Amino acid sequence: MTRLTGGEVRERFLRFFERNTHTVVSSSSLVPIDDPTLLFTNAGMVQFKGALLGTDPRPYRRATTVQKCLRVSGKHNDLENVGRTARHHTFFEMLGNFSFGDYFKQGAIEFGWEFLTRDLGLPADRLWATIYQDDDEAFELWRKIAGLPTDRIVRLGEKDNFWAMGDTGPCGPCSELIIDQGPGVGCGRPTCGIECGCDRYLELWNLVFMQYSRDTFGKLTPLPKPSIDTGAGLERIAAVCQGVKSNFETDLIRPLISAVEHLTNKTYGAEEKHDVSMRVIADHARAVTFLLADGVLPNNEGRGYVLRRILRRGLRHARLLGLDEPFLATVTDKVIDLMMVAYPELEGSRSHVARLAGVEEDRFGHLLREALPRLHDLIQKVKEKRAERAVLPGSKLFELYDTYGLPRDLIDEIAIEQSVECDWSGFEAELKTQQERSRASFKAFGEFQDTAGAYKELPKATRTTFLGYDLLESEASVVALLSDGLPVERISAGQEGEVLLDKTPFYAEAGGQVGDTGALRGDALLAEVLDTKRPLHGVVMHRVRVKRGEIRNGQRLLASVDAVRRSTTVKNHTATHLVHAALRQILGDHVRQEGSLVAPDRLRFDFRHYGPVTGAEADRIEEMVNEKLWTNVPVLVEEMRLEEALAKGALAFFGDKYGDDVRVVSVSDFSIELCGGTHTKATGEIGLFKISHEAGIAAGIRRIEALTGPGAFQHLKREEEVLRESADRLKSKPLEVPERVDRLFDSTRALEREVQTLRAKLGGEIAEELLKEATQVSGITLVAGKAEGFDQRALRELADRLKARIGSGVIVVAAPTDGRVSWVAMVTPDLITRLHAGTLVKEVAAITGGGGGGRPDLAEAGGKDPGKLDQALAQVPELIQRLLR
Ligand code: ATP
Ligand code: MG
């Protein structure tokens, strides 16, 4: 047996199947495309679902891949296994070969056996096979092809060896290839056997024989063309080839552990507890690196939340190793070094990954500083109760976990330290409700979730030929009609429904570009097309409202796209590409498209960038894009092989699904993108480009909104009008507006100063007058009176001034303003035990039809009836006498 590196195993696998006429297909993103039901790609077959179902035919019938996989959620969740077994990872690479109605069981078993025993030279006498209990065919094939003795072919039940895509749909028995690593590996118990959960009997490869379709009643019908889907863990095969007992000791992962050894000054293998942490860190660093590179951003929901949890788990284990300094970027960098050859796209994400890892690490440090004191408080409170058992309540635990992000194991550890218990079952209950909530919201984003089923039931003929790159109008035949998700024969005047045509010029919403609108016309028929979407790959759905006549199944009609709307939309689409290119030139290569909206009236472009786009940068972006418009560069659209496009430097994005032949849209060598959208013929058609808005929408994500052509012109026109109108009102010329406004401000400030001085003077004068009228009530000095034209603030100043003059006493001042009355009452500190300013002002204001209150020394109030003001003032002495204590 040769010692092969992980990279060599990967290559050998692909070359073996390539020699056997399989098409090599690249790994799809960890974020599954077109599949809102799945958080992460967890097997090689994910990108081939459509091909296996027959809804998305491929130009090949045999394929082979090395697929990036993540198993941290849903049916396959290996998170808790990581670090504790020698064979489980969160992120791993799955080697796979697929047959879409081509070879079946025999081929799959022959290929699997030949590759492992001949190509890799694994010892045949240590290999075992498991099969589904009833699968005699597989049993015979293992006997015949591999010559396996009957005791090394093990029949297992449905749970282990029957595979299904979902509750309904394709399914079938499967068969696993297992290697016995000998009694020295694993649990070492005499009872250990092939079904033991330990590492001795290592599952290498699972061959799935998709031969049935299961209906809603659970009935199995044989598929006309059975298919093959297989998956083998690269790391496991590498471990076996390298003669090591654990995936973590292969050249794919061991260097990461070395990096951690180096960072922590600890030796791998010295202490089991530490070894687990080292393995977890190595594993999680791989997952984090690939998730970030595939465009997932850490946040608090869905995929981002899973990423954040993995990342924090890694950080948590680093703390267990005594590592308090930021370190993650060092390890993710190492991941990129190791994996770059197989995944060249990682190199371009290097700084993005390091940066986000750093940001998250900071944030986590912060959080611990915030959350740990809360946990300690909680523990303190529980202990103070001196109950028989000190238990931290589940709801509080969940809050610490969910709101503050405190990891469970950390809570547990501290609780043990502090001799308190944790109510984890209460916690689980809270967690469950939350998960149900998030699952519900996650489902909601698959807009066609409900109706997609209806389309799947339709005959294959519903695949629509798209003519809209060249035509805006075409004859077509109706191949299906749906109303409320159910097939119907006709849609009549006044009704809405969905129309499928054999061919169409209508562009269905995709890649950010909105769906076309327009009309369907026929004899006596007029239907408005409200929107166009793609519920399934290759199927175009026209949402219509019938205005006149009716649409019938099979009918010929004329489909016409709203040409004006389309023409403004394409301007925005081409401009989006130009913005993207300009952003990369001006802000840097890290800029990466996160999403876009291409509508008839505007475009929106979301991208990764740290920090705001400055005014000067926005100006340069605008200028650069406009320069491309003025030079009227042709927009070139070509079809080519994916590899060729990538070699040309075409930008491809996460979130888009690419076949092997791709459409490339380029504007000289300024912008080259893979894109299925519609575009202008040359940049000059766009006419004008104007950024209307720039803002941050999430951590590290910015959004630019912009306008083109007539929209941009209208925008500028509107701004010009506002400017002209402002100039008119200011009695100046448009270009002189700023100067004029400055002068106005200057004069306002001067006036304000003057008002201040005059008010002070007036206040002084009024104060003198009021003081002259001061009286004594039960030996207390009372100054009461009104000050015409004073606002609340001026009244307060007046009262202050009076207070300073009398030293001890009571002040009540009021002012009638705009049909209302303002009141201020003050009581000097020496008297507040006897009289409350709030009570006083409340009673006196009540006479003027109002109310108020305040502190014992200062209170304010308002009234509605200025006519009663004098009467109210006259009653103040009496009131004071009554209120005095
Ligand atoms: P196991 O029982 O060992 O968890 P599985 O039955 O879940 O494996 P499959 O779903 O059949 O595995 O996946 C196909 C292959 O992918 C497995 O035979 C194995 O080689 C590999 N594999 C599965 N899960 C992991 C994992 N978490 N880490 C590494 N490799 C894995
Ligand atoms: Mg598993």
mmCIF file with all atom_site columns, N, CA, C and O in Angstrom, residues 348 583-585 587-592:
data_model
loop_
_atom_site.group_PDB
_atom_site.id
_atom_site.type_symbol
_atom_site.label_atom_id
_atom_site.label_alt_id
_atom_site.label_comp_id
_atom_site.label_asym_id
_atom_site.label_entity_id
_atom_site.label_seq_id
_atom_site.pdbx_PDB_ins_code
_atom_site.Cartn_x
_atom_site.Cartn_y
_atom_site.Cartn_z
_atom_site.occupancy
_atom_site.B_iso_or_equiv
_atom_site.pdbx_formal_charge
_atom_site.auth_seq_id
_atom_site.auth_comp_id
_atom_site.auth_asym_id
_atom_site.auth_atom_id
_atom_site.pdbx_PDB_model_num
ATOM 1  N N  . GLY A 1 348 ? -8.381  34.119 -2.730 1.00 0.00 ? 348 GLY A N  1
ATOM 2  C CA . GLY A 1 348 ? -9.023  35.425 -2.861 1.00 0.00 ? 348 GLY A CA 1
ATOM 3  C C  . GLY A 1 348 ? -9.790  35.831 -1.612 1.00 0.00 ? 348 GLY A C  1
ATOM 4  O O  . GLY A 1 348 ? -10.115 37.002 -1.438 1.00 0.00 ? 348 GLY A O  1
ATOM 5  N N  . LEU A 1 583 ? -16.204 49.342 -8.035 1.00 0.00 ? 583 LEU A N  1
ATOM 6  C CA . LEU A 1 583 ? -15.996 49.170 -6.594 1.00 0.00 ? 583 LEU A CA 1
ATOM 7  C C  . LEU A 1 583 ? -14.715 48.396 -6.322 1.00 0.00 ? 583 LEU A C  1
ATOM 8  O O  . LEU A 1 583 ? -13.942 48.727 -5.430 1.00 0.00 ? 583 LEU A O  1
ATOM 9  N N  . ARG A 1 584 ? -14.512 47.343 -7.109 1.00 0.00 ? 584 ARG A N  1
ATOM 10 C CA . ARG A 1 584 ? -13.310 46.532 -6.896 1.00 0.00 ? 584 ARG A CA 1
ATOM 11 C C  . ARG A 1 584 ? -12.054 47.319 -7.206 1.00 0.00 ? 584 ARG A C  1
ATOM 12 O O  . ARG A 1 584 ? -11.042 47.172 -6.550 1.00 0.00 ? 584 ARG A O  1
ATOM 13 N N  . GLN A 1 585 ? -12.124 48.168 -8.250 1.00 0.00 ? 585 GLN A N  1
ATOM 14 C CA . GLN A 1 585 ? -10.933 48.958 -8.579 1.00 0.00 ? 585 GLN A CA 1
ATOM 15 C C  . GLN A 1 585 ? -10.671 50.012 -7.515 1.00 0.00 ? 585 GLN A C  1
ATOM 16 O O  . GLN A 1 585 ? -9.532  50.268 -7.153 1.00 0.00 ? 585 GLN A O  1
ATOM 17 N N  . LEU A 1 587 ? -12.209 50.382 -4.225 1.00 0.00 ? 587 LEU A N  1
ATOM 18 C CA . LEU A 1 587 ? -12.134 49.975 -2.814 1.00 0.00 ? 587 LEU A CA 1
ATOM 19 C C  . LEU A 1 587 ? -11.226 48.773 -2.592 1.00 0.00 ? 587 LEU A C  1
ATOM 20 O O  . LEU A 1 587 ? -10.721 48.571 -1.501 1.00 0.00 ? 587 LEU A O  1
ATOM 21 N N  . GLY A 1 588 ? -11.042 47.949 -3.620 1.00 0.00 ? 588 GLY A N  1
ATOM 22 C CA . GLY A 1 588 ? -10.166 46.784 -3.472 1.00 0.00 ? 588 GLY A CA 1
ATOM 23 C C  . GLY A 1 588 ? -10.854 45.486 -3.860 1.00 0.00 ? 588 GLY A C  1
ATOM 24 O O  . GLY A 1 588 ? -12.070 45.417 -3.931 1.00 0.00 ? 588 GLY A O  1
ATOM 25 N N  . ASP A 1 589 ? -10.041 44.465 -4.046 1.00 0.00 ? 589 ASP A N  1
ATOM 26 C CA . ASP A 1 589 ? -10.530 43.173 -4.529 1.00 0.00 ? 589 ASP A CA 1
ATOM 27 C C  . ASP A 1 589 ? -11.387 42.419 -3.534 1.00 0.00 ? 589 ASP A C  1
ATOM 28 O O  . ASP A 1 589 ? -12.036 41.441 -3.868 1.00 0.00 ? 589 ASP A O  1
ATOM 29 N N  . HIS A 1 590 ? -11.341 42.851 -2.272 1.00 0.00 ? 590 HIS A N  1
ATOM 30 C CA . HIS A 1 590 ? -12.155 42.141 -1.271 1.00 0.00 ? 590 HIS A CA 1
ATOM 31 C C  . HIS A 1 590 ? -13.635 42.384 -1.505 1.00 0.00 ? 590 HIS A C  1
ATOM 32 O O  . HIS A 1 590 ? -14.465 41.666 -0.971 1.00 0.00 ? 590 HIS A O  1
ATOM 33 N N  . VAL A 1 591 ? -13.952 43.415 -2.274 1.00 0.00 ? 591 VAL A N  1
ATOM 34 C CA . VAL A 1 591 ? -15.352 43.711 -2.530 1.00 0.00 ? 591 VAL A CA 1
ATOM 35 C C  . VAL A 1 591 ? -15.972 42.520 -3.234 1.00 0.00 ? 591 VAL A C  1
ATOM 36 O O  . VAL A 1 591 ? -15.424 42.006 -4.209 1.00 0.00 ? 591 VAL A O  1
ATOM 37 N N  . ARG A 1 592 ? -17.100 42.086 -2.673 1.00 0.00 ? 592 ARG A N  1
ATOM 38 C CA . ARG A 1 592 ? -17.708 40.908 -3.234 1.00 0.00 ? 592 ARG A CA 1
ATOM 39 C C  . ARG A 1 592 ? -19.209 41.088 -3.209 1.00 0.00 ? 592 ARG A C  1
ATOM 40 O O  . ARG A 1 592 ? -19.763 41.551 -2.220 1.00 0.00 ? 592 ARG A O  1
#
